[in-house]
Structures are given as structure tokens and as C-alpha cells.
Coordinates of C-alpha atoms in Angstrom, one line a residue:
Chain A
M1 CA -0.1 0.2 0.0
N2 CA 2.4 2.8 1.3
N3 CA 5.8 2.9 -0.3
S4 CA 8.3 2.3 2.3
T5 CA 11.2 4.8 1.9
N6 CA 13.3 2.6 4.2
S7 CA 16.5 1.7 2.3
S8 CA 17.0 -1.8 4.2
D9 CA 14.8 -4.2 2.8
E10 CA 15.0 -6.4 6.1
I11 CA 11.8 -5.4 8.0
I12 CA 12.5 -8.2 11.0
V13 CA 15.5 -9.3 12.1
I14 CA 15.8 -11.8 14.6
R15 CA 19.3 -13.2 15.9
N16 CA 19.7 -15.7 18.8
L17 CA 15.9 -15.2 20.5
V18 CA 16.0 -17.3 23.7
K19 CA 12.8 -16.8 25.7
K20 CA 12.9 -19.1 29.2
F21 CA 9.6 -19.5 31.4
H22 CA 11.2 -20.3 34.1
S23 CA 13.3 -23.6 33.6
L24 CA 11.6 -24.0 30.3
H25 CA 13.4 -22.8 26.9
A26 CA 9.8 -21.7 25.1
V27 CA 12.3 -20.2 22.6
D28 CA 15.6 -21.7 22.0
D29 CA 18.1 -19.7 19.9
V30 CA 16.2 -18.7 17.3
S31 CA 17.4 -16.8 14.1
L32 CA 15.1 -15.5 11.3
T33 CA 14.8 -12.5 8.9
V34 CA 11.4 -11.2 7.2
G35 CA 12.3 -9.1 4.3
A36 CA 9.9 -6.7 2.9
G37 CA 6.9 -7.2 1.1
K38 CA 7.7 -11.4 2.3
V39 CA 4.8 -13.4 3.8
V40 CA 6.4 -15.7 6.1
V41 CA 4.2 -18.7 8.0
I42 CA 5.6 -20.1 11.1
I43 CA 4.0 -23.8 11.6
G44 CA 4.7 -26.4 14.1
P45 CA 2.8 -28.3 16.9
S46 CA 1.6 -26.5 19.8
G47 CA 3.9 -25.6 22.5
S48 CA 6.5 -25.3 19.8
G49 CA 7.4 -21.5 20.6
K50 CA 6.1 -20.3 17.7
S51 CA 3.7 -17.8 19.2
T52 CA 6.5 -16.4 21.8
V53 CA 8.4 -15.5 18.8
L54 CA 5.9 -13.5 17.5
R55 CA 5.0 -11.6 21.0
C56 CA 8.7 -11.1 21.4
I57 CA 8.9 -8.9 18.2
N58 CA 6.5 -6.4 19.8
H59 CA 7.8 -7.1 23.5
L60 CA 4.6 -8.4 24.7
E61 CA 6.6 -10.8 26.2
V62 CA 10.4 -9.7 27.2
P63 CA 13.1 -11.9 25.5
T64 CA 15.5 -13.5 27.9
S65 CA 18.5 -13.0 25.4
G66 CA 18.9 -12.3 21.9
E67 CA 18.2 -9.2 19.4
I68 CA 15.2 -8.3 17.9
L69 CA 15.2 -5.4 14.9
V70 CA 12.1 -4.3 13.7
N71 CA 12.3 -1.9 10.5
G72 CA 16.0 -1.3 11.7
V73 CA 15.2 -0.1 15.2
K74 CA 16.6 -2.5 17.5
L75 CA 14.4 -3.6 20.7
T76 CA 15.4 -2.8 24.1
H77 CA 14.0 -2.6 27.7
N78 CA 13.7 1.2 26.7
S79 CA 9.7 1.8 26.5
H80 CA 10.3 4.4 23.7
D81 CA 11.8 2.1 21.4
I82 CA 9.2 -0.3 22.2
N83 CA 6.2 1.9 21.7
A84 CA 7.9 2.7 18.5
V85 CA 8.4 -1.0 17.3
R86 CA 4.5 -1.5 18.4
A87 CA 3.5 1.5 16.2
E88 CA 5.4 -0.7 13.2
A89 CA 4.5 -3.8 13.8
G90 CA 0.5 -4.7 13.9
M91 CA -0.6 -7.6 15.5
V92 CA -3.9 -9.7 15.5
F93 CA -4.5 -11.9 18.2
Q94 CA -6.2 -15.5 18.3
E95 CA -8.9 -13.9 20.5
F96 CA -9.6 -10.9 18.4
N97 CA -9.2 -9.0 21.2
L98 CA -11.5 -6.0 20.1
F99 CA -12.5 -3.2 23.1
P100 CA -15.9 -4.3 23.8
H101 CA -16.9 -0.8 24.7
M102 CA -16.4 0.5 21.6
S103 CA -18.3 0.9 18.6
V104 CA -16.2 -1.1 15.5
L105 CA -15.3 2.2 14.2
E106 CA -13.9 3.7 17.3
N107 CA -12.1 0.4 17.7
V108 CA -10.3 1.2 14.3
M109 CA -9.9 4.9 15.2
A110 CA -8.7 4.1 18.7
G111 CA -4.9 4.0 17.6
P112 CA -4.8 6.7 15.4
L113 CA -6.5 9.0 18.1
I114 CA -4.5 8.1 21.2
V115 CA -1.1 6.8 20.2
K116 CA -0.7 9.2 17.4
G117 CA -2.9 12.2 18.6
M118 CA -4.7 12.6 15.5
Q119 CA -7.7 14.8 14.6
R120 CA -10.6 13.3 15.3
E121 CA -11.9 14.0 11.4
K122 CA -8.5 12.4 10.1
A123 CA -8.6 9.2 12.4
R124 CA -12.2 8.6 11.4
E125 CA -11.3 9.0 7.8
I126 CA -8.2 6.3 8.0
A127 CA -10.8 4.2 10.3
E128 CA -13.1 4.2 7.3
S129 CA -10.7 3.3 4.8
N130 CA -9.4 0.7 6.5
L131 CA -12.7 -1.1 7.4
A132 CA -13.8 -0.6 3.3
R133 CA -10.2 -2.7 3.1
V134 CA -11.6 -5.6 5.2
G135 CA -15.2 -5.0 3.5
L136 CA -17.0 -3.9 6.9
L137 CA -17.4 -0.6 6.6
F138 CA -21.1 -1.2 6.7
K139 CA -20.6 -2.8 10.3
K140 CA -18.8 0.6 11.8
D141 CA -21.6 1.5 14.2
E142 CA -22.2 -1.7 15.4
Y143 CA -20.5 -2.9 18.7
P144 CA -18.2 -5.8 18.9
N145 CA -20.9 -8.2 20.5
K146 CA -23.0 -7.7 17.6
I147 CA -20.9 -9.2 14.8
S148 CA -19.8 -12.6 13.7
G149 CA -16.0 -14.0 14.9
G150 CA -14.8 -13.6 11.4
Q151 CA -16.0 -10.0 11.3
K152 CA -14.5 -9.5 14.8
Q153 CA -11.1 -10.9 13.4
R154 CA -11.6 -8.4 10.1
V155 CA -12.2 -5.6 12.3
A156 CA -9.0 -6.6 14.5
I157 CA -7.1 -6.3 11.2
A158 CA -8.6 -3.0 10.2
R159 CA -7.3 -1.8 13.6
A160 CA -3.8 -2.7 13.3
L161 CA -3.7 -1.3 9.6
A162 CA -4.7 1.7 11.2
M163 CA -1.5 2.5 12.6
E164 CA 0.1 2.0 9.1
P165 CA 2.4 -0.5 10.2
K166 CA 5.2 -1.9 8.2
V167 CA 4.7 -5.6 9.2
M168 CA 1.6 -7.3 10.1
L169 CA 2.1 -9.9 12.8
F170 CA -0.6 -12.8 12.9
D171 CA -1.0 -15.1 16.0
E172 CA -3.1 -17.9 15.0
P173 CA -5.8 -15.5 13.4
T174 CA -8.3 -18.3 12.5
S175 CA -7.7 -20.9 15.3
A176 CA -10.8 -19.4 17.4
L177 CA -13.0 -19.3 14.6
D178 CA -15.7 -21.8 13.4
P179 CA -14.9 -23.6 10.3
E180 CA -17.2 -21.7 7.9
L181 CA -15.8 -18.1 9.0
I182 CA -11.9 -18.8 8.5
G183 CA -12.2 -18.4 4.6
E184 CA -13.0 -14.7 4.9
V185 CA -10.6 -13.8 7.1
L186 CA -8.2 -15.6 5.0
E187 CA -9.3 -13.9 1.9
V188 CA -8.4 -10.5 3.8
M189 CA -4.9 -11.5 4.6
K190 CA -4.4 -12.6 0.7
G191 CA -5.6 -9.5 0.0
L192 CA -2.8 -7.9 2.0
A193 CA -0.1 -10.2 0.7
K194 CA -1.0 -9.0 -2.7
D195 CA -0.8 -5.3 -1.8
G196 CA 2.7 -6.2 -0.4
M197 CA 2.3 -5.9 2.9
T198 CA 5.1 -7.8 5.3
M199 CA 3.4 -10.5 7.3
L200 CA 4.6 -13.0 9.7
I201 CA 1.8 -15.1 10.8
V202 CA 1.8 -18.2 13.0
S203 CA -1.0 -20.3 11.5
H204 CA -2.3 -24.2 10.8
E205 CA -4.0 -23.1 7.5
M206 CA -1.7 -25.0 5.6
S207 CA -3.1 -24.6 1.8
F208 CA -3.3 -20.6 2.8
A209 CA 0.4 -21.2 3.7
R210 CA 1.1 -23.0 0.4
E211 CA -0.8 -20.5 -1.3
V212 CA 0.6 -17.1 0.2
A213 CA 3.7 -17.7 1.9
N214 CA 7.1 -16.8 0.5
E215 CA 8.9 -18.9 3.0
I216 CA 7.9 -21.5 5.6
I217 CA 9.4 -22.1 9.2
F218 CA 8.6 -25.3 10.6
M219 CA 9.4 -25.0 14.6
D220 CA 9.4 -27.8 17.4
H221 CA 10.8 -27.6 21.2
G222 CA 11.5 -23.8 20.5
K223 CA 13.9 -24.4 17.7
I224 CA 14.1 -23.9 14.2
V225 CA 13.8 -27.2 12.6
E226 CA 13.3 -26.2 9.3
S227 CA 12.4 -23.5 6.8
G228 CA 12.0 -23.3 3.0
P229 CA 9.9 -21.9 0.1
P230 CA 6.4 -23.7 0.7
E231 CA 6.7 -26.3 -2.0
E232 CA 9.7 -27.4 -0.9
L233 CA 8.5 -27.7 2.5
F234 CA 5.5 -29.1 2.0
E235 CA 6.7 -31.8 -0.9
R236 CA 10.3 -32.5 0.2
P237 CA 11.1 -31.8 3.6
R238 CA 14.5 -32.9 4.8
E239 CA 13.7 -33.6 8.2
A240 CA 12.1 -36.4 9.5
R241 CA 10.3 -34.4 12.3
T242 CA 9.2 -32.3 9.6
R243 CA 7.8 -34.9 7.1
Q244 CA 6.0 -36.5 10.4
F245 CA 4.4 -32.8 11.4
I246 CA 3.3 -32.2 7.9
G247 CA 2.2 -35.9 7.3
Q248 CA -0.1 -35.6 10.3
I249 CA -1.6 -32.2 9.6
L250 CA -2.5 -32.8 6.0
R251 CA -4.1 -36.2 6.5
Chain B
M1 CA -46.5 -21.1 56.2
F2 CA -49.7 -21.1 54.6
N3 CA -48.2 -23.5 52.6
K4 CA -47.1 -26.0 54.9
E5 CA -50.5 -26.0 56.6
S6 CA -52.7 -26.4 53.6
D7 CA -50.5 -29.5 52.4
T8 CA -50.7 -31.3 55.9
S9 CA -54.3 -30.9 55.9
D10 CA -54.9 -31.8 52.1
T11 CA -57.8 -34.0 52.9
S12 CA -61.2 -32.6 51.7
T13 CA -61.6 -31.0 48.0
R14 CA -62.7 -27.9 49.0
Q15 CA -59.6 -26.9 51.1
S16 CA -57.3 -28.0 47.9
R17 CA -59.3 -25.3 46.1
I18 CA -58.7 -23.1 48.4
A19 CA -54.5 -23.8 48.8
P20 CA -53.6 -22.4 45.5
S21 CA -54.8 -19.1 46.5
L22 CA -53.1 -19.3 50.0
E23 CA -50.3 -20.7 48.0
R24 CA -50.1 -17.3 46.1
M25 CA -50.5 -15.5 49.0
A26 CA -47.2 -17.2 50.5
D27 CA -45.2 -15.7 48.4
W28 CA -46.6 -12.4 48.8
P29 CA -43.5 -9.8 49.8
W30 CA -44.9 -9.7 53.7
W31 CA -41.9 -8.2 55.1
L32 CA -42.4 -5.1 52.4
I33 CA -46.1 -5.2 53.5
V34 CA -45.1 -5.1 57.1
A35 CA -42.3 -2.1 56.7
I36 CA -44.7 -0.1 54.3
L37 CA -47.6 -0.6 57.1
I38 CA -45.0 0.6 59.8
G39 CA -44.0 3.7 57.4
L40 CA -47.8 4.9 57.0
I41 CA -48.0 4.5 60.7
I42 CA -45.2 6.8 61.3
V43 CA -46.0 9.0 58.6
F44 CA -49.4 9.5 59.8
Q45 CA -48.1 10.2 63.5
I46 CA -45.9 12.6 62.2
V47 CA -48.8 14.3 60.4
T48 CA -51.2 14.1 63.3
N49 CA -49.4 14.0 66.3
Q50 CA -47.7 17.8 67.4
R51 CA -45.0 15.8 69.4
M52 CA -44.1 13.5 66.5
S53 CA -44.0 16.2 64.2
N54 CA -41.8 18.6 66.4
I55 CA -39.3 15.4 66.7
F56 CA -39.1 15.1 63.1
A57 CA -38.7 19.1 62.6
A58 CA -35.9 18.4 65.1
I59 CA -34.2 15.4 63.4
S60 CA -34.7 16.9 59.6
T61 CA -32.6 19.7 60.4
G62 CA -29.9 17.1 60.3
I63 CA -30.6 15.7 56.9
G64 CA -28.3 18.4 55.2
I65 CA -25.3 17.7 57.3
T66 CA -25.7 14.0 56.9
L67 CA -26.0 14.0 53.1
R68 CA -23.0 16.6 53.1
V69 CA -20.8 14.1 55.0
T70 CA -22.0 11.5 52.9
F71 CA -21.4 12.9 49.5
S72 CA -18.3 14.6 50.3
A73 CA -16.7 11.8 52.2
Y74 CA -17.7 9.1 49.4
I75 CA -16.7 11.2 46.4
I76 CA -13.0 11.7 48.4
A77 CA -13.1 7.9 48.9
V78 CA -13.7 6.5 45.2
V79 CA -10.6 9.2 44.0
I80 CA -8.6 7.5 46.6
G81 CA -9.7 4.4 45.7
L82 CA -9.2 4.4 42.2
F83 CA -5.8 5.7 42.8
V84 CA -5.1 2.9 45.4
G85 CA -6.5 0.2 43.2
L86 CA -4.4 1.2 40.4
A87 CA -1.4 1.0 42.7
R88 CA -2.7 -2.2 44.0
V89 CA -2.3 -3.6 40.4
S90 CA 1.1 -1.8 39.7
K91 CA 4.2 -3.9 38.9
N92 CA 6.5 -1.6 40.5
R93 CA 7.1 -2.8 44.1
V94 CA 7.3 0.2 46.1
I95 CA 4.2 1.3 44.7
F96 CA 2.3 -1.9 45.2
N97 CA 3.6 -1.8 48.9
I98 CA 2.7 1.5 50.1
A99 CA -1.1 0.9 48.7
S100 CA -1.0 -2.7 50.3
F101 CA -0.2 -1.2 53.7
Y102 CA -2.8 1.4 53.6
V103 CA -5.7 -0.9 52.2
E104 CA -4.8 -3.9 54.9
V105 CA -4.5 -1.6 58.0
V106 CA -7.6 0.5 57.3
R107 CA -9.5 -2.6 56.4
G108 CA -8.2 -4.2 59.7
V109 CA -9.4 -1.5 62.1
P110 CA -13.0 -0.7 62.8
I111 CA -14.4 2.4 61.0
L112 CA -15.4 4.2 64.4
V113 CA -12.0 3.4 65.8
L114 CA -10.0 4.8 62.8
L115 CA -12.1 7.9 62.9
M116 CA -11.6 8.6 66.4
Y117 CA -7.7 8.1 65.6
I118 CA -7.9 10.5 62.5
A119 CA -10.0 13.2 64.9
F120 CA -8.2 13.1 68.0
V121 CA -4.5 11.7 66.8
A122 CA -3.9 12.3 63.1
V123 CA -5.4 15.7 62.6
P124 CA -4.0 17.3 65.6
L125 CA -0.3 15.8 64.6
I126 CA -0.9 17.4 61.1
A127 CA -1.8 20.7 62.6
E128 CA 0.9 20.8 64.6
M129 CA 3.3 20.1 61.6
L130 CA 1.4 22.8 60.2
G131 CA 2.1 24.9 62.9
A132 CA -1.9 25.4 63.0
R133 CA -4.4 24.9 65.9
T134 CA -6.4 21.8 66.2
R135 CA -9.5 23.5 66.5
D136 CA -8.9 25.3 62.8
F137 CA -10.1 22.1 61.8
P138 CA -13.7 21.9 61.9
N139 CA -14.9 18.4 63.1
E140 CA -16.9 17.6 60.3
L141 CA -13.8 17.9 58.1
R142 CA -12.0 15.7 60.4
V143 CA -15.2 13.1 60.0
V144 CA -15.2 13.6 56.3
L145 CA -11.5 12.7 56.0
G146 CA -12.0 9.9 58.3
L147 CA -14.9 8.1 56.4
A148 CA -12.9 8.9 53.1
I149 CA -9.8 7.3 54.6
A150 CA -11.7 4.2 55.6
Y151 CA -13.9 3.8 52.3
G152 CA -11.0 4.6 50.2
A153 CA -9.8 1.0 51.2
F154 CA -12.9 -0.5 50.4
E155 CA -13.3 1.2 46.9
S156 CA -9.6 0.5 46.0
E157 CA -10.5 -3.3 46.5
I158 CA -13.7 -2.9 44.3
F159 CA -11.7 -1.2 41.6
R160 CA -8.4 -3.7 42.2
A161 CA -11.2 -6.6 41.5
G162 CA -12.5 -4.8 38.6
I163 CA -9.1 -4.0 36.8
Q164 CA -8.2 -7.3 37.4
S165 CA -11.5 -9.0 35.8
I166 CA -10.5 -7.3 32.4
E167 CA -9.5 -10.2 30.0
K168 CA -5.5 -10.2 29.9
G169 CA -6.0 -9.7 25.8
Q170 CA -7.4 -6.2 26.5
M171 CA -4.4 -4.6 27.6
E172 CA -2.2 -6.6 25.1
A173 CA -4.2 -5.6 22.2
A174 CA -4.2 -1.9 23.7
R175 CA -0.3 -2.1 23.8
A176 CA 0.3 -3.7 20.6
V177 CA -1.7 -0.7 18.8
G178 CA 1.2 1.2 20.7
M179 CA -0.7 2.4 23.4
S180 CA 1.7 3.3 27.0
Y181 CA 0.5 1.8 30.1
F182 CA -1.7 4.6 31.4
Q183 CA -3.1 5.5 27.9
A184 CA -4.2 2.0 28.0
M185 CA -5.7 1.9 31.4
R186 CA -7.4 5.4 30.8
H187 CA -9.2 4.1 27.8
I188 CA -9.6 0.6 27.2
I189 CA -9.1 -0.6 31.1
L190 CA -10.9 1.5 33.2
P191 CA -14.0 2.2 31.0
Q192 CA -14.6 -1.6 31.3
A193 CA -13.7 -2.2 34.6
I194 CA -15.8 0.6 36.2
R195 CA -18.9 -0.2 34.3
R196 CA -18.2 -3.9 35.8
V197 CA -18.1 -2.4 39.3
L198 CA -20.7 0.2 39.4
P199 CA -23.3 -1.8 41.6
A200 CA -20.6 -2.7 44.0
L201 CA -19.7 1.3 44.1
G202 CA -23.2 2.0 44.4
N203 CA -23.7 -0.3 47.3
D204 CA -21.1 1.5 49.1
F205 CA -22.6 4.5 48.7
V206 CA -25.6 3.5 50.8
A207 CA -23.3 1.9 53.2
M208 CA -21.9 5.3 53.5
L209 CA -24.8 6.8 54.1
K210 CA -25.3 4.3 57.0
D211 CA -22.0 4.7 58.5
S212 CA -22.4 8.9 58.3
S213 CA -24.2 8.1 61.4
L214 CA -20.8 7.2 63.4
V215 CA -19.8 10.8 62.9
S216 CA -22.2 11.3 66.0
V217 CA -19.6 10.4 68.4
L218 CA -17.2 13.2 67.6
G219 CA -20.4 15.7 68.0
V220 CA -21.0 16.6 64.4
E221 CA -25.1 17.6 64.4
D222 CA -26.2 15.0 61.9
I223 CA -29.4 13.4 62.2
T224 CA -28.1 10.9 64.7
Q225 CA -26.3 13.4 66.8
I226 CA -29.7 15.4 66.9
T227 CA -31.7 12.5 68.1
K228 CA -29.0 11.5 70.5
L229 CA -29.5 14.8 71.9
Y230 CA -33.1 15.3 71.5
A231 CA -34.2 12.0 73.3
A232 CA -31.9 12.6 75.8
S233 CA -33.3 16.0 76.9
T234 CA -37.3 15.1 76.5
F235 CA -36.9 11.3 77.3
L236 CA -38.8 10.4 74.1
F237 CA -36.6 7.7 73.4
F238 CA -39.0 5.5 71.5
Q239 CA -40.4 8.3 69.2
S240 CA -37.2 10.0 68.5
Y241 CA -35.1 6.7 67.7
S242 CA -38.1 5.6 65.4
I243 CA -38.3 8.6 63.5
L244 CA -34.4 8.3 62.9
A245 CA -34.4 4.9 61.6
F246 CA -37.6 5.7 59.9
I247 CA -35.5 8.6 58.0
Y248 CA -32.6 6.6 57.9
L249 CA -34.5 4.0 55.8
T250 CA -36.3 6.3 53.8
M251 CA -33.1 7.6 52.4
T252 CA -31.5 4.4 51.9
I253 CA -34.6 2.8 50.3
L254 CA -34.5 6.0 47.7
L255 CA -30.7 6.1 47.0
S256 CA -30.4 2.6 46.1
R257 CA -33.4 2.9 43.7
L258 CA -32.0 5.8 42.2
I259 CA -28.5 3.8 41.7
R260 CA -30.5 0.8 40.2
T261 CA -32.0 3.4 37.7
L262 CA -28.6 4.9 36.8
E263 CA -26.9 1.3 36.5
T264 CA -29.8 0.0 33.8
R265 CA -29.6 3.5 32.0
L266 CA -25.8 3.0 31.7
S267 CA -26.2 -0.7 30.5
I268 CA -28.4 0.1 28.0
H269 CA -26.2 2.7 26.5
N270 CA -23.3 1.3 26.8
R271 CA -22.4 -2.3 25.6

């Protein structure tokens, strides 16, 4: 959508990320990069640390060690940097987490209004254009409890987009949805990919991953087991563990 | 009561035909009927009986002070409660411990004792530090302070519980959009939390109205104090205290009605 003036084409760089919960290594020495305009999908069994990697990127989890750069800004404990990074990285949660006391439009306006201190009219414009982008402008005056799960997740995507992020992080965006509602969310995400949005997605939607991803990363026990382009990883996985997982999930 | 009788003596058809209506009567709010009756008798007495109307006129001069003490102490208590409640969910250990000290100490001391402590110990101490005289602080101010500090601890627990009842994902979503902790609290967490604790806050408002009677021990001329003095000088204990109870009851019932109306209105307008 907006042409990035950033000269570096690596939007996310993670080097040797480690996250420990007490003695458990949730993420164990993970390194990855996401280039501008690329779509990277992380797959793996539950508890493999996929979501934790995602949550470390905008500091919802504090990394134990390692280095994370988002759009060239290094993530430190400094709260100023953290807020800067969060504004660059839109996040979509499994449970949507819409603000129930605000209308759909207000949900999407909240970021521009509160974080950027934007004028109300300008914020409304941005919110409406992003709601139109996810096809929900006609629901703008509804409250979150009046719309379906799929619509909620599309509003959540619009809310993240309203901050005009450099990258979108999706944490199992369709896992809490009824099967018949998954499609509409994936369609929106495909649209974003087509528009050149950089995305890092944790998902179990294999056909979606195969269609949209530039790269698939397979994680298990906090480590990256294998990564590569989708056709390679799905058709000719090198590791036995990957083969086993893909065999199970495609059955 | 009627119910049981009709059950045990359910032999003839005539009785079983009567039973349903008796059963329905058993479900009536008898307590309310009795309460209303007593209330009507008291009102009737006040209107018709010169002595009773004198008592009522005397006591009702204190209603202003009772309401003033209640409202001002409650507003201060809610403000204290909000900030202490926020402090109690703070990750900053110093702030958390200071707030916890306040809450635990105040909740562990009877309100009456706390009132006397603040009026006779804390305020004189502060007065001395400020180089002022203790009697520069009117009694009403001291009791308002005392009630506010006591109830501030209760309200803070209500706010804390409300804040903690909001799903973790709300804070995460707010932070992920880029809001600071305080922006998220103010715009996302508190609006939801306050709506959830409104009934509890309302209850405490009514409780504050009742506990405002404690200020009488410090000589503040609220309705309780006036009744105490009036009864002691006229020996009309039964009449005086009946009217006092009647006034409190009327106020608390009206107040709870008002609060419930406000609550429903809020829940309609905001989801």
C-alpha cells in the first residue's frame, strides 16, 4: 500500500532469540529474517514456541536474550523504543481482543486517536478506509458483541492496519473461528499479501500457507527445525520431524 | 407458612381448592407490606401528632449535614480508591507495597476507631506540623476525612477487582496498537472495569450513608447526633429513635432505587 522509504529491505531481523519461562525454554536460539513485502508463515505443533517468537517481536513477552530489530530499530527495554516498534508492527490475536466498549469504528480509530494524537476527522477517515479494506464499513456503528467471529477478526485486522504498520504479525488468526468463518479472514489476509504487506503469520492453515507464503518456518520445541519455500517444505521436507508433522496435519 | 398448613391438611376437595390462593399469598412480600405499614403509621403520626412532628422537625434539620458528610466523604473515597486500586495492580513494588499497607491497615481497624484516631491523633499531629491549631480543623472536616480514608480502602479493593477482571488480552491489544500503560488503562481497561464494578460502588454509597451516623460520636450534628440529644433531653426515646430509623430507611431505599436506575441506564447506553 504505502511505498516504504526505508532503504533496508529486512523488516524483521531476529538473532539468537531465547525466551525462558522459569526453566522451560519456550524459544531456544531462534534466528530469522522477514524481508520487505514477504509473507512468512511459522508452523509447528502447539507449545513449539511459535506464538512466543511473535509476541517477543513487539515485546508482549520480554526476551531472555538475543536481538530483535524491527524496521532497523533495535528492541531494548527502553519503553520509548518499545512503543516505536509496536507502532511499526500491527498485531492480530487469536482471540481478536476487540475493545467491547467501543463501536467497530471507534475500535479502529483508537490507535490513531490515542497513540498518534490525530484529529478526530482524520482518524475517522483512516478508520473508514481500513474498514472498507476488510469489507466491513457497513458494520462501523455496531458493537463487537453484535458481529460474527470472522467479522471481529477482520475488524481487528483493520484496527492494526489503521496504525499504518510496516509489518503485520498474526498469532493464529483463525484458530478461534468456526470453520465456515475462516475463509473470509484468510481472504482479507491474501488481499494484504497481494498489496505487498510484510507479514509474519503463525497458522495451521496449510493450504493458505502454501498459496500465500514466500517462506515456511517449521518450529518444534522452541527451535527452528527447517525452513524454506512452501513447495519445498511441503513436498520435499528434509527433516524427519517435519515430514512427520506435515504428514499428520495434511491427513 | 400457609403453604405448609394446606399441604398437611390436604384431605377435602374444598381445602385443595383454597390451597392455590393461599399458596400465592405465601409468595407475597409480607416483609415489605409490614414495612410499608409501619412507615405509613409513622408518617401518619408525624402529620397528626404534634409531639411527633416536633421530633421530626428537629431531627430533619440534620439531614443536610448527613447528606453533605456522605457525599463529600464518598467522592473523596472513590478518588482515593481509584488511585490506590491502580497502585495495587502496579508492577512497581514500592507503589504496590505502600498501597497494600494502607489497604490492609485500614481494613483491619473498625471505622469508629479509625474516625477517632484521625480526629484525635492524626489531625492534631498534622495541625502541629503545619503550625496551626487543632480547632482550626472543624469536626466535620475531620470526620469526612476519616470516612473517606476508611472507605477509600474498600473502594480500592473494588477497583482492583474490576481491573483484574478485565481479560489480559485487552491490555495486550491496547499495548500492541502502541498505547502506553496509562493510555491503555485510561481508555481501554478502566472504562470496562468501572462499568463492571458500578453495582458494588453503588452499594458502598448506601453503606456510607449509614456509616455517616458514626460521626455523631465526634459531636457532628447529623441526624443521629440530633436524635441522641433530643431523646436525652425529652426522654422520648421510642419516638425519637423510631423517626431516626425511619429517616435512614427512607433515604437508603430512595438512594438504592436511584442507583439502580442509573445502572440500568448506563448498561443500555453502553455495552
